[in-house]
Short mmCIF file of C-alpha atoms in Angstrom, two decimals:
data_model
loop_
_atom_site.label_atom_id
_atom_site.label_comp_id
_atom_site.label_asym_id
_atom_site.label_seq_id
_atom_site.Cartn_x
_atom_site.Cartn_y
_atom_site.Cartn_z
CA MET A 1 116.99 63.03 131.52
CA ASP A 2 120.66 63.59 130.65
CA ARG A 3 120.21 61.69 127.38
CA LEU A 4 117.32 63.82 126.17
CA PRO A 5 118.10 66.14 123.26
CA LEU A 6 118.68 69.78 124.16
CA ARG A 7 115.58 70.81 122.22
CA ALA A 8 113.51 68.35 124.25
CA LYS A 9 115.04 69.60 127.49
CA LEU A 10 114.30 73.21 126.65
CA ALA A 11 110.80 72.26 125.52
CA LEU A 12 110.16 70.42 128.76
CA LEU A 13 111.68 73.26 130.71
CA THR A 14 109.17 75.61 129.10
CA LEU A 15 106.12 73.44 128.48
CA VAL A 16 105.86 71.57 131.79
CA PRO A 17 105.56 74.68 133.98
CA LEU A 18 103.48 76.45 131.36
CA THR A 19 101.13 73.48 130.95
CA GLY A 20 100.78 73.16 134.70
CA GLN A 21 100.02 76.82 135.07
CA LEU A 22 97.55 76.75 132.18
CA LEU A 23 95.76 73.72 133.61
CA LEU A 24 95.69 75.35 137.00
CA THR A 25 94.44 78.60 135.53
CA ALA A 26 91.79 76.91 133.43
CA GLN A 27 90.55 74.27 135.86
CA VAL A 28 91.18 75.41 139.41
CA VAL A 29 91.89 79.06 139.91
CA PRO A 30 89.07 80.71 137.92
CA PRO A 31 86.29 78.63 139.48
CA ALA A 32 87.74 79.18 142.93
CA LEU A 33 88.11 82.90 142.38
CA GLU A 34 84.64 83.10 140.85
CA SER A 35 83.15 81.24 143.80
CA SER A 36 85.01 83.53 146.17
CA ARG A 37 83.79 86.56 144.27
CA ARG A 38 80.21 85.30 144.32
CA ALA A 39 80.49 84.53 148.03
CA ASP A 40 81.86 88.00 148.73
CA THR A 41 79.10 89.53 146.63
CA LEU A 42 76.45 87.44 148.38
CA GLY A 43 77.86 88.35 151.77
CA ALA A 44 77.62 92.02 150.83
CA LEU A 45 74.10 91.58 149.46
CA VAL A 46 72.63 89.86 152.51
CA PRO A 47 72.19 93.18 154.41
CA LEU A 48 70.65 94.69 151.26
CA SER A 49 68.33 91.68 151.05
CA ALA A 50 67.33 92.24 154.65
CA ALA A 51 66.51 95.84 153.81
CA LEU A 52 64.43 94.74 150.80
CA SER A 53 62.65 92.11 152.92
CA ALA A 54 61.89 94.67 155.62
CA LEU A 55 60.66 97.16 153.00
CA VAL A 56 58.31 94.75 151.24
CA HIS A 57 56.91 93.67 154.58
CA GLU A 58 56.04 97.24 155.47
CA THR A 59 54.71 98.11 151.99
CA GLN A 60 52.46 95.06 152.27
CA LYS A 61 51.13 96.49 155.49
CA GLU A 62 50.67 99.88 153.89
CA ARG A 63 48.78 98.25 151.04
CA GLY A 64 46.51 96.44 153.52
CA MET A 65 45.86 99.54 155.58
CA THR A 66 45.17 101.48 152.42
CA ALA A 67 42.56 98.87 151.54
CA LEU A 68 41.02 99.26 155.00
CA ARG A 69 41.03 103.02 154.71
CA VAL A 70 39.42 103.00 151.25
CA GLY A 71 36.99 100.23 152.26
CA SER A 72 35.77 102.31 155.22
CA GLY A 73 35.10 105.24 152.93
CA HIS A 74 38.10 107.09 154.38
CA ARG A 75 36.36 107.31 157.72
CA ARG A 76 38.64 104.97 159.69
CA PHE A 77 42.28 103.75 159.89
CA GLY A 78 43.69 107.18 158.94
CA GLN A 79 46.06 107.42 161.89
CA GLU A 80 47.23 103.82 161.49
CA LEU A 81 47.86 104.38 157.76
CA ASP A 82 49.91 107.53 158.44
CA GLY A 83 52.06 105.63 160.95
CA GLN A 84 52.58 102.78 158.50
CA ARG A 85 53.59 105.19 155.77
CA ALA A 86 56.22 106.67 158.09
CA THR A 87 57.53 103.17 158.79
CA VAL A 88 57.79 102.50 155.02
CA ASP A 89 59.70 105.76 154.58
CA GLY A 90 62.17 104.62 157.23
CA ARG A 91 62.63 101.31 155.41
CA LEU A 92 63.25 103.24 152.18
CA ASP A 93 66.06 105.15 153.92
CA GLU A 94 67.55 101.85 155.10
CA LEU A 95 67.39 100.49 151.56
CA ALA A 96 69.20 103.54 150.19
CA THR A 97 71.94 103.12 152.81
CA GLY A 98 72.24 99.40 152.00
CA ARG A 99 72.60 100.15 148.31
CA ARG A 100 75.40 102.63 148.97
CA ASP A 101 77.23 100.11 151.16
CA VAL A 102 77.15 97.38 148.52
CA GLY A 103 78.90 99.40 145.86
CA GLU A 104 78.88 97.64 142.48
CA LEU A 105 75.78 95.47 142.10
CA PRO A 106 75.39 92.20 140.18
CA GLU A 107 73.84 92.79 136.78
CA ALA A 108 70.57 90.96 137.57
CA LEU A 109 70.06 92.87 140.82
CA GLY A 110 70.95 96.15 139.14
CA ASP A 111 68.36 95.48 136.44
CA ALA A 112 65.72 94.60 139.07
CA LEU A 113 66.46 97.78 141.02
CA ASP A 114 66.26 99.80 137.80
CA VAL A 115 62.68 98.53 137.48
CA LEU A 116 61.96 99.17 141.16
CA ASP A 117 63.31 102.73 141.40
CA PRO A 118 60.59 104.40 139.28
CA LEU A 119 57.88 102.57 141.26
CA LEU A 120 59.36 103.74 144.56
CA ALA A 121 59.67 107.25 143.16
CA GLY A 122 55.93 107.17 142.38
CA LEU A 123 54.98 106.07 145.90
CA GLN A 124 54.03 109.58 147.02
CA GLU A 125 51.79 110.02 144.00
CA LEU A 126 50.22 106.61 144.79
CA ARG A 127 49.52 107.70 148.38
CA GLY A 128 47.94 110.88 147.15
CA ARG A 129 45.53 108.91 144.99
CA ALA A 130 44.82 106.54 147.89
CA ASP A 131 43.74 109.52 150.02
CA THR A 132 41.21 110.76 147.43
CA THR A 133 39.86 107.78 145.51
CA ASP A 134 37.36 105.08 146.31
CA ALA A 135 38.62 102.80 143.51
CA LEU A 136 40.65 100.15 145.35
CA GLY A 137 41.56 98.01 142.32
CA PRO A 138 44.06 100.41 140.68
CA LEU A 139 45.63 101.13 144.08
CA LEU A 140 46.09 97.44 144.86
CA ARG A 141 47.50 96.92 141.38
CA ASP A 142 50.12 99.64 141.79
CA TYR A 143 51.07 98.57 145.33
CA THR A 144 51.31 94.97 144.14
CA ALA A 145 53.51 95.99 141.17
CA MET A 146 55.83 97.80 143.54
CA ASN A 147 55.98 94.86 145.93
CA ALA A 148 56.54 92.46 143.02
CA ALA A 149 59.53 94.57 141.91
CA ILE A 150 60.93 94.43 145.45
CA ILE A 151 60.42 90.65 145.53
CA ASP A 152 62.07 90.29 142.11
CA ALA A 153 65.11 92.13 143.44
CA LEU A 154 65.16 89.73 146.40
CA GLY A 155 64.89 86.76 144.04
CA THR A 156 68.14 87.63 142.29
CA LEU A 157 69.97 86.35 145.36
CA ALA A 158 69.30 82.79 144.24
CA ARG A 159 71.28 83.51 141.06
CA VAL A 160 74.28 85.13 142.72
CA SER A 161 75.80 81.94 144.15
CA GLU A 162 76.16 78.45 142.76
CA ASP A 163 76.54 76.94 146.21
CA PRO A 164 73.67 74.43 146.73
CA ALA A 165 73.11 75.39 150.37
CA VAL A 166 72.95 79.09 149.50
CA THR A 167 70.60 78.37 146.60
CA ARG A 168 68.25 76.39 148.89
CA ARG A 169 68.23 79.16 151.50
CA ALA A 170 67.66 81.81 148.83
CA ALA A 171 64.84 79.77 147.29
CA THR A 172 63.26 79.31 150.73
CA LEU A 173 63.47 83.03 151.37
CA ALA A 174 62.04 83.89 147.96
CA ASN A 175 59.07 81.55 148.36
CA LEU A 176 58.35 82.84 151.85
CA VAL A 177 58.43 86.41 150.56
CA LEU A 178 56.10 85.51 147.70
CA ALA A 179 53.73 83.66 150.04
CA LYS A 180 53.76 86.59 152.43
CA GLU A 181 53.11 88.98 149.53
CA ARG A 182 50.03 86.96 148.56
CA ALA A 183 48.96 86.95 152.18
CA GLY A 184 49.32 90.73 152.24
CA ILE A 185 47.21 91.15 149.10
CA GLU A 186 44.71 88.73 150.58
CA ARG A 187 44.61 90.86 153.73
CA ALA A 188 43.87 93.97 151.70
CA VAL A 189 41.16 92.35 149.57
CA VAL A 190 39.36 90.64 152.45
CA SER A 191 39.72 93.73 154.68
CA ASN A 192 38.00 95.81 152.02
CA ALA A 193 35.28 93.18 151.61
CA PHE A 194 34.59 92.89 155.32
CA ALA A 195 34.75 96.67 155.76
CA SER A 196 32.40 97.38 152.82
CA GLY A 197 30.19 94.33 153.29
CA SER A 198 30.55 93.34 149.63
CA ILE A 199 33.05 91.81 147.24
CA LEU A 200 32.97 92.23 143.51
CA ALA A 201 33.37 89.22 141.25
CA PRO A 202 36.84 90.25 139.97
CA LEU A 203 38.08 90.67 143.55
CA HIS A 204 36.56 87.33 144.51
CA THR A 205 38.34 85.69 141.59
CA LYS A 206 41.53 87.41 142.61
CA LEU A 207 41.07 86.18 146.18
CA VAL A 208 40.75 82.60 144.96
CA ARG A 209 43.92 82.99 142.91
CA LEU A 210 45.77 84.59 145.82
CA VAL A 211 44.90 81.73 148.15
CA ALA A 212 46.03 79.17 145.55
CA GLU A 213 49.27 80.97 144.89
CA GLN A 214 49.92 81.41 148.59
CA GLU A 215 49.51 77.69 149.21
CA ALA A 216 51.76 76.92 146.23
CA PHE A 217 54.56 79.16 147.51
CA LEU A 218 54.28 77.67 150.99
CA GLY A 219 54.49 74.21 149.40
CA ARG A 220 57.68 75.21 147.61
CA THR A 221 58.99 76.60 150.87
CA GLN A 222 58.47 73.22 152.52
CA ALA A 223 60.35 71.57 149.63
CA TRP A 224 63.39 73.84 150.04
CA ALA A 225 63.28 74.66 153.75
CA SER A 226 65.73 73.55 156.39
CA PRO A 227 64.50 71.34 159.26
CA SER A 228 64.25 74.34 161.57
CA THR A 229 62.11 76.24 159.01
CA LEU A 230 59.87 73.20 158.57
CA GLY A 231 59.36 73.10 162.33
CA ALA A 232 58.50 76.79 162.32
CA LEU A 233 55.97 76.19 159.50
CA ASP A 234 54.33 73.45 161.52
CA ALA A 235 54.11 75.79 164.50
CA LEU A 236 52.61 78.49 162.27
CA ASN A 237 49.94 76.13 160.97
CA ALA A 238 49.04 75.23 164.54
CA ASP A 239 48.83 78.85 165.75
CA ALA A 240 45.28 79.72 166.90
CA LYS A 241 45.25 83.15 165.26
CA VAL A 242 46.49 81.66 161.99
CA VAL A 243 43.76 79.04 162.21
CA ARG A 244 41.24 81.83 162.84
CA ALA A 245 42.57 83.82 159.85
CA ARG A 246 42.10 80.82 157.60
CA ALA A 247 38.55 80.35 158.89
CA LEU A 248 37.72 83.99 158.08
CA ARG A 249 39.35 83.44 154.64
CA GLN A 250 36.97 80.53 153.99
CA GLN A 251 34.08 82.72 155.07
CA ALA A 252 35.12 85.40 152.57
CA LEU A 253 35.56 82.81 149.83
CA ALA A 254 31.99 81.69 150.63
CA ARG A 255 30.90 85.38 150.22
CA ASN A 256 29.82 85.44 153.84
CA LEU A 257 31.02 88.94 154.67
CA ASP A 258 29.41 89.21 158.10
CA ALA A 259 32.70 89.54 159.95
CA ASP A 260 34.67 92.17 161.79
CA ALA A 261 37.21 93.76 159.45
CA GLU A 262 39.44 94.72 162.36
CA GLU A 263 39.50 91.14 163.66
CA TRP A 264 40.42 89.92 160.19
CA TRP A 265 43.10 92.58 159.97
CA ALA A 266 44.52 91.57 163.33
CA VAL A 267 44.64 87.78 162.76
CA GLN A 268 45.86 88.09 159.16
CA THR A 269 48.51 90.58 160.26
CA HIS A 270 49.50 88.09 162.93
CA THR A 271 49.81 85.42 160.20
CA ILE A 272 51.89 87.76 158.05
CA ASP A 273 54.08 88.61 161.05
CA ARG A 274 54.65 84.89 161.63
CA LEU A 275 55.58 84.56 157.97
CA LYS A 276 57.88 87.55 158.39
CA ALA A 277 59.49 85.79 161.35
CA LEU A 278 60.02 82.77 159.13
CA GLU A 279 61.39 85.09 156.44
CA ASP A 280 63.81 86.65 158.92
CA ALA A 281 64.91 83.19 160.06
CA ALA A 282 65.41 82.17 156.43
CA LEU A 283 67.40 85.38 155.86
CA THR A 284 69.58 84.51 158.86
CA GLU A 285 70.12 81.02 157.49
CA LEU A 286 70.95 82.57 154.13
CA GLU A 287 73.47 84.85 155.80
CA GLU A 288 75.03 81.86 157.58
CA SER A 289 75.09 79.86 154.36
CA ALA A 290 76.66 82.83 152.58
CA ALA A 291 79.31 83.01 155.30
CA ASP A 292 79.90 79.25 154.97
CA ALA A 293 80.07 79.61 151.20
CA LYS A 294 82.54 82.42 151.62
CA ASP A 295 84.65 80.22 153.91
CA VAL A 296 84.44 77.36 151.43
CA ALA A 297 85.35 79.67 148.57
CA ALA A 298 88.25 81.09 150.58
CA ALA A 299 89.39 77.54 151.34
CA ALA A 300 89.10 76.70 147.64
CA VAL A 301 91.18 79.75 146.77
CA ARG A 302 93.74 78.73 149.37
CA ARG A 303 93.81 75.21 147.94
CA ALA A 304 94.14 76.62 144.46
CA LEU A 305 96.96 78.87 145.58
CA ALA A 306 98.58 75.96 147.42
CA LEU A 307 98.23 73.85 144.31
CA ALA A 308 99.64 76.70 142.25
CA PHE A 309 102.53 76.96 144.67
CA ALA A 310 103.07 73.19 144.56
CA ILE A 311 103.01 73.18 140.76
CA SER A 312 105.30 76.19 140.68
CA LEU A 313 107.62 74.49 143.15
CA LEU A 314 107.62 71.26 141.15
CA SER A 315 108.13 73.27 137.99
CA ALA A 316 110.98 75.13 139.63
CA LEU A 317 112.53 71.86 140.82
CA PHE A 318 112.13 70.39 137.35
CA ALA A 319 113.60 73.50 135.77
CA TRP A 320 116.42 73.44 138.33
CA ARG A 321 117.12 69.79 137.55
CA VAL A 322 117.22 70.40 133.81
CA SER A 323 119.11 73.68 134.07
CA ARG A 324 121.55 72.10 136.53
CA GLY A 325 122.38 69.42 133.97
CA LEU A 326 122.69 72.01 131.22
CA ARG A 327 124.73 74.29 133.44
CA SER A 328 127.04 71.45 134.46
CA GLN A 329 127.72 70.50 130.85
CA LEU A 330 128.14 74.13 129.79
CA GLN A 331 130.53 74.77 132.67
CA GLU A 332 132.54 71.71 131.64
CA LEU A 333 132.68 73.05 128.10
CA ARG A 334 133.61 76.51 129.39
CA ARG A 335 136.47 75.06 131.44
CA ALA A 336 137.56 73.08 128.39
CA ALA A 337 137.49 76.26 126.30
CA GLU A 338 139.54 78.11 128.92
CA ARG A 339 142.12 75.31 129.00
CA ILE A 340 142.28 75.27 125.22
CA ALA A 341 142.68 79.05 125.23
CA SER A 342 145.59 78.74 127.70
CA GLY A 343 147.22 76.07 125.54
CA GLU A 344 146.54 73.09 127.81
CA PRO A 345 145.50 69.72 126.40
CA VAL A 346 141.86 68.74 126.98
CA ASP A 347 140.36 65.26 127.02
CA LEU A 348 136.56 65.61 127.05
CA PRO A 349 134.39 62.50 127.50
CA PRO A 350 132.34 61.57 124.42
CA ALA A 351 128.87 63.12 123.97
CA THR A 352 125.96 61.06 125.27
CA THR A 353 123.26 62.87 123.27
CA ASP A 354 122.83 63.88 119.67
CA ASP A 355 121.31 67.26 120.47
CA ALA A 356 122.87 70.68 120.05
CA LEU A 357 124.75 70.34 123.34
CA GLY A 358 126.02 66.92 122.32
CA ALA A 359 127.07 68.35 118.95
CA LEU A 360 128.85 71.18 120.78
CA ARG A 361 130.67 68.68 122.98
CA THR A 362 131.65 66.64 119.90
CA ALA A 363 132.87 69.82 118.20
CA PHE A 364 134.92 70.66 121.30
CA ARG A 365 136.40 67.16 121.29
CA GLN A 366 137.26 67.43 117.60
CA MET A 367 138.74 70.88 118.15
CA SER A 368 140.79 69.63 121.11
CA GLU A 369 141.94 66.57 119.18
CA GLY A 370 142.81 68.75 116.19
CA ILE A 371 144.78 71.16 118.36
CA ALA A 372 146.58 68.22 119.98
CA ALA A 373 147.42 66.82 116.53
CA MET A 374 148.66 70.21 115.38
CA SER A 375 150.72 70.47 118.59
CA ARG A 376 152.35 67.13 117.80
CA HIS A 377 153.08 68.27 114.27
CA ALA A 378 154.53 71.52 115.62
CA GLU A 379 156.70 69.57 118.09
CA ALA A 380 157.86 67.34 115.20
CA LEU A 381 158.76 70.43 113.19
CA GLY A 382 160.61 71.80 116.20
CA ALA A 383 162.48 68.47 116.46
CA GLY A 384 163.43 68.65 112.78
CA ASP A 385 161.03 66.04 111.45
CA LEU A 386 160.10 67.46 108.07
CA GLY A 387 159.23 64.22 106.35
CA SER A 388 155.65 63.69 107.52
CA PRO A 389 153.02 65.67 105.59
CA ILE A 390 150.39 67.46 107.68
CA ALA A 391 146.92 66.74 106.30
CA ALA A 392 144.26 69.45 106.70
CA ARG A 393 141.20 68.17 108.55
CA SER A 394 138.82 70.15 106.38
CA ARG A 395 138.67 72.74 103.67
CA GLY A 396 138.57 75.45 106.29
CA ASP A 397 141.44 74.08 108.45
CA ALA A 398 143.61 77.18 108.32
CA LEU A 399 145.93 75.94 111.09
CA GLY A 400 146.58 72.63 109.36
CA ARG A 401 147.24 74.33 106.05
CA ALA A 402 149.54 76.88 107.73
CA LEU A 403 151.57 74.15 109.45
CA GLU A 404 151.81 72.16 106.22
CA SER A 405 152.92 75.30 104.40
CA THR A 406 155.56 75.86 107.09
CA ARG A 407 156.71 72.24 106.85
CA THR A 408 156.89 72.46 103.05
CA SER A 409 158.88 75.70 103.19
CA LEU A 410 161.27 74.26 105.78
CA ALA A 411 161.67 71.05 103.78
CA THR A 412 162.32 73.01 100.58
CA LEU A 413 164.83 75.24 102.33
CA ARG A 414 166.50 72.21 103.92
CA THR A 415 166.82 70.51 100.51
CA ARG A 416 168.27 73.57 98.86
CA LEU A 417 170.71 74.18 101.72
CA HIS A 418 171.75 70.52 101.55
CA ASP A 419 172.52 70.89 97.85
CA VAL A 420 174.70 73.91 98.59
CA VAL A 421 176.48 72.05 101.42
CA VAL A 422 177.19 69.05 99.18
CA SER A 423 178.50 71.36 96.47
CA ALA A 424 180.71 73.11 99.02
CA GLN A 425 181.99 69.76 100.26
CA GLU A 426 182.87 68.89 96.67
CA GLY A 427 184.70 72.19 96.32
CA ARG A 428 182.07 73.83 94.15
CA LEU A 429 181.62 77.11 95.87
CA GLU A 430 179.76 78.67 92.97
CA THR A 431 176.51 76.85 93.91
CA ARG A 432 173.90 79.11 95.51
CA VAL A 433 170.61 78.59 97.39
CA ASP A 434 167.59 78.98 95.08
CA ALA A 435 165.28 81.50 96.81
CA GLU A 436 162.47 81.14 94.29
CA GLY A 437 159.17 80.14 95.91
CA LEU A 438 160.43 80.99 99.39
CA ARG A 439 158.75 83.74 101.36
CA GLY A 440 159.51 85.93 104.30
CA GLU A 441 162.32 84.83 106.59
CA PHE A 442 162.81 81.67 104.57
CA ALA A 443 163.67 83.76 101.50
CA THR A 444 165.78 86.05 103.68
CA LEU A 445 167.68 83.02 105.04
CA ALA A 446 168.34 81.80 101.49
CA VAL A 447 169.55 85.23 100.39
CA GLU A 448 171.75 85.65 103.48
CA THR A 449 173.18 82.15 102.98
CA ASN A 450 174.09 83.15 99.44
CA HIS A 451 175.67 86.31 100.82
CA MET A 452 177.66 84.16 103.24
CA LEU A 453 178.85 81.92 100.42
CA GLU A 454 179.81 84.95 98.40
CA ALA A 455 181.63 86.39 101.42
CA ILE A 456 183.64 83.15 101.59
CA ALA A 457 184.03 82.40 97.91
CA GLY A 458 185.17 85.98 97.05
CA PRO A 459 188.24 86.05 99.32
CA LEU A 460 189.02 82.43 98.42
CA GLY A 461 189.06 83.45 94.76
CA ASP A 462 191.40 86.29 95.59
CA PHE A 463 193.61 83.83 97.48
CA GLU A 464 193.57 81.53 94.46
CA VAL A 465 194.64 84.34 92.11
CA ALA A 466 197.42 85.45 94.42
CA LEU A 467 198.74 81.89 94.91
CA ALA A 468 198.58 81.24 91.16
CA ALA A 469 200.68 84.36 90.52
CA LEU A 470 203.20 83.25 93.14
CA ALA A 471 203.31 79.83 91.54
CA GLU A 472 204.30 81.47 88.25
CA GLY A 473 207.04 83.46 89.96
CA ASP A 474 205.20 86.71 90.23
CA LEU A 475 206.25 87.64 93.67
CA ARG A 476 204.46 90.99 93.34
CA ALA A 477 200.96 89.39 93.56
CA ARG A 478 198.94 90.59 96.54
CA VAL A 479 195.57 89.63 98.20
CA PRO A 480 192.99 92.46 97.80
CA ALA A 481 191.68 93.97 101.00
CA GLY A 482 188.03 93.41 102.01
CA ALA A 483 188.09 89.99 103.63
CA GLN A 484 187.08 89.85 107.28
CA GLY A 485 187.70 87.61 110.23
CA ASP A 486 189.44 84.31 109.58
CA LEU A 487 189.57 85.02 105.87
CA ALA A 488 191.27 88.31 106.57
CA ARG A 489 193.78 86.54 108.79
CA ARG A 490 194.42 83.90 106.09
CA GLY A 491 194.79 86.60 103.49
CA ALA A 492 197.27 88.33 105.75
CA ALA A 493 199.17 85.03 106.15
CA ILE A 494 199.33 84.65 102.38
CA GLU A 495 200.56 88.22 102.19
CA ARG A 496 203.23 87.50 104.80
CA ALA A 497 204.27 84.27 103.05
CA SER A 498 204.52 86.11 99.74
CA ALA A 499 206.64 88.84 101.29
CA GLN A 500 208.88 86.34 103.00
CA LEU A 501 209.22 84.35 99.77
CA ALA A 502 210.20 87.54 97.95
CA ASP A 503 212.78 88.31 100.59
CA ALA A 504 214.13 84.79 100.39
CA MET A 505 214.33 84.96 96.62
CA ARG A 506 216.22 88.24 96.84
CA ALA A 507 218.63 86.67 99.27
CA VAL A 508 219.07 83.69 96.98
CA ILE A 509 219.71 85.95 94.03
CA GLU A 510 222.25 87.94 96.00
CA GLY A 511 223.93 84.70 97.18
CA SER A 512 224.03 83.39 93.64
CA THR A 513 225.89 86.52 92.51
CA ASP A 514 228.49 86.06 95.21
CA VAL A 515 228.84 82.38 94.31
CA SER A 516 229.36 83.27 90.67
CA ARG A 517 232.00 85.79 91.56
CA SER A 518 233.78 83.29 93.80
CA ALA A 519 233.54 80.60 91.14
CA ALA A 520 235.23 82.89 88.65
CA GLU A 521 237.98 83.58 91.10
CA VAL A 522 238.23 79.86 91.83
CA GLY A 523 238.41 79.17 88.10
CA THR A 524 241.23 81.62 87.59
CA ALA A 525 243.14 80.13 90.50
CA SER A 526 242.48 76.66 89.23
CA GLN A 527 243.86 77.56 85.82
CA GLU A 528 246.95 78.95 87.35
CA LEU A 529 247.22 75.90 89.51
CA ALA A 530 246.76 73.63 86.50
CA GLU A 531 249.41 75.44 84.66
CA LYS A 532 251.71 75.05 87.57
CA ALA A 533 250.74 71.40 87.90
CA ALA A 534 251.43 70.86 84.24
CA ASP A 535 254.82 72.41 84.66
CA GLN A 536 255.43 70.24 87.68
CA ALA A 537 254.22 67.17 85.77
CA ALA A 538 256.53 67.90 82.97
CA GLN A 539 259.32 68.29 85.41
CA LEU A 540 258.30 65.05 87.04
CA GLN A 541 258.22 63.32 83.66
CA ALA A 542 261.59 64.57 82.92
CA ILE A 543 262.76 63.41 86.29
CA ARG A 544 261.08 60.04 85.71
CA SER A 545 262.77 59.74 82.36
CA THR A 546 266.03 60.67 83.84
CA ALA A 547 265.59 58.21 86.58
CA GLY A 548 264.74 55.50 84.10
CA THR A 549 267.69 56.28 82.21
CA VAL A 550 269.73 56.17 85.26
CA ALA A 551 268.20 52.91 86.29
CA SER A 552 268.86 51.30 83.14
#
C-alpha cells in the first residue's frame, strides 16, 4: 500500500467506499426498503381487505334477498331485506373508516376503489328500483357489477407484495371471494326460480356458467390453499347442508323447480357462510403472512443496514489506513520543513514511490541537500576559501548564484587588496584599490582602503619633502599639520629633530666664530713668538759662531 502512487491512493480512498455504497444502494438497500414498504402497506391494507370482504359478503346476501323479494312478487322477504340492507350500510361505514386509516393507497387499489365508489354511491338508487320492479335481470347485473368491483379491489392485495407466502394467501382469499360471489349469484338466481316456479333460458344459461365458474374458483383455491384451508374445504364438502344445497342446485339445473325457495335460501346461505368462514380464515392467514413478511422485510432492512455499517466501517478503516500513511509522510515532510526553516540540517530517507508525494519527498531531499551544500560553501567563504567556484544547481537557483556572486566579489576584492599590499611592500604607495565592478560594501571597502592609503601616503609625502629640505640645508622646512595618530607623532618628531638640528647648527656657527677669533689671536701671538724666536736663533747662531771661534 505504501508503494502505491498518491493518485492511486486517493482514487482508492474515494472509489472503494463509493463503490461499496453504490453496490449496497443498488443491490441490497432498495429491495429491502421496497419489501419493507410493501410489507407495511400490506399490513395496513389487511384491515381494509377485511372490511371489503365483509362488505361483499353482505352485498351478496342483499342481492340474494332482493332476488327472493322480486321472485315472490314483493309479497315476502321484505323485513329480511330491510335488515340486510341495514347490515350492508354498517359494512359501508366500516369500509369508509378503514380507508381513512390506511392513508395513501397503492395505485392499483386506488384505481379499483375509484371504479367502486360510483357503484356504491348508486346503491340507494338500485334499492329503489328493486322495490318497484319485477325485472330481476338488471338488478342482478347491477348488484353483480358492484360486487365484482369490491372483489377487484380485494384482488389488488396479491399485487402489493412479492413475498411468495403472501401471494399464495392473497390468491387463496381472492379465489374464495370469487367462488363465494358465484355462490351468491347462484343463490339469487335459484331463489327466484324456486320462488316463481320458472326459470328463463338466459337465467338457466347463467346458472350453468355460475356453477362452472364456482367450481373453477374452488379448484384454484385448493391449488393455492394452506393445509388448514384444504382441511376446511374437505369439511365443507362433507357438510350435510352443503350437500343438500348442491342437490337442490342439480334439481334447478334439471329445471325441476318443485322445491321450497326458503329451504334453498337457508342451505345455500349456510354454504356461503361456510365459504365466508373459509374466507375469514384465509384473511387471517394473509394477515399472519403479512406480519411475517413485515418481519422478514424488517430483518432484511436490518441486514442491509448492518451490511451498510460493515461496508462503511471497512471503508473507514481503509480510508484510515491510507490517510494514516499519507498523514505520516506529510507530517515527516512538515517536520523536515520546520527544521529547514529553523536552519537545521535534514536527512530524509529516499522516496519509495514515484507519485506526487514521492516527488515532494524527492524535492525536499534535493532542497535539503542544496541548502546543506550552500551551507558548506558559506562556511568555506567564512573560513576564507575563495578558490572554489559555487555552481548553481539550476537556472532558478537564486541562492547559488548569490553565493557565487559573493565569492566572486570577495575574490576580486582580495586580489585587488593583495596588489595594493604588494605595491606598499615595494614602497609604491601610489597604488590604489580599483573599485570598478564592486558593489555595496565591497565598493565602500575599496574606497575606504584608498582613503586609508591616501591618509598614510599624504603625511609620508610631507615628511619626504621636509627631510629633503633638511638634507639640502634648509633648516626652515616644516611638516604641514593635518596628520593624525602615529603619523602626527612622527611628524612632530621630525619637527623636533629639525628644530634641534637648527639649534645645533646655530651653536656650531657661534662656536666657529669664537674659534676664528681665537685663531686670529693665536696667529698674532705666534708671529710675535716667531719673531722673538728668530731673534733668539740669531743670537744663538752668533753665540754658536762665537763658541766655534773660541773652540778653534
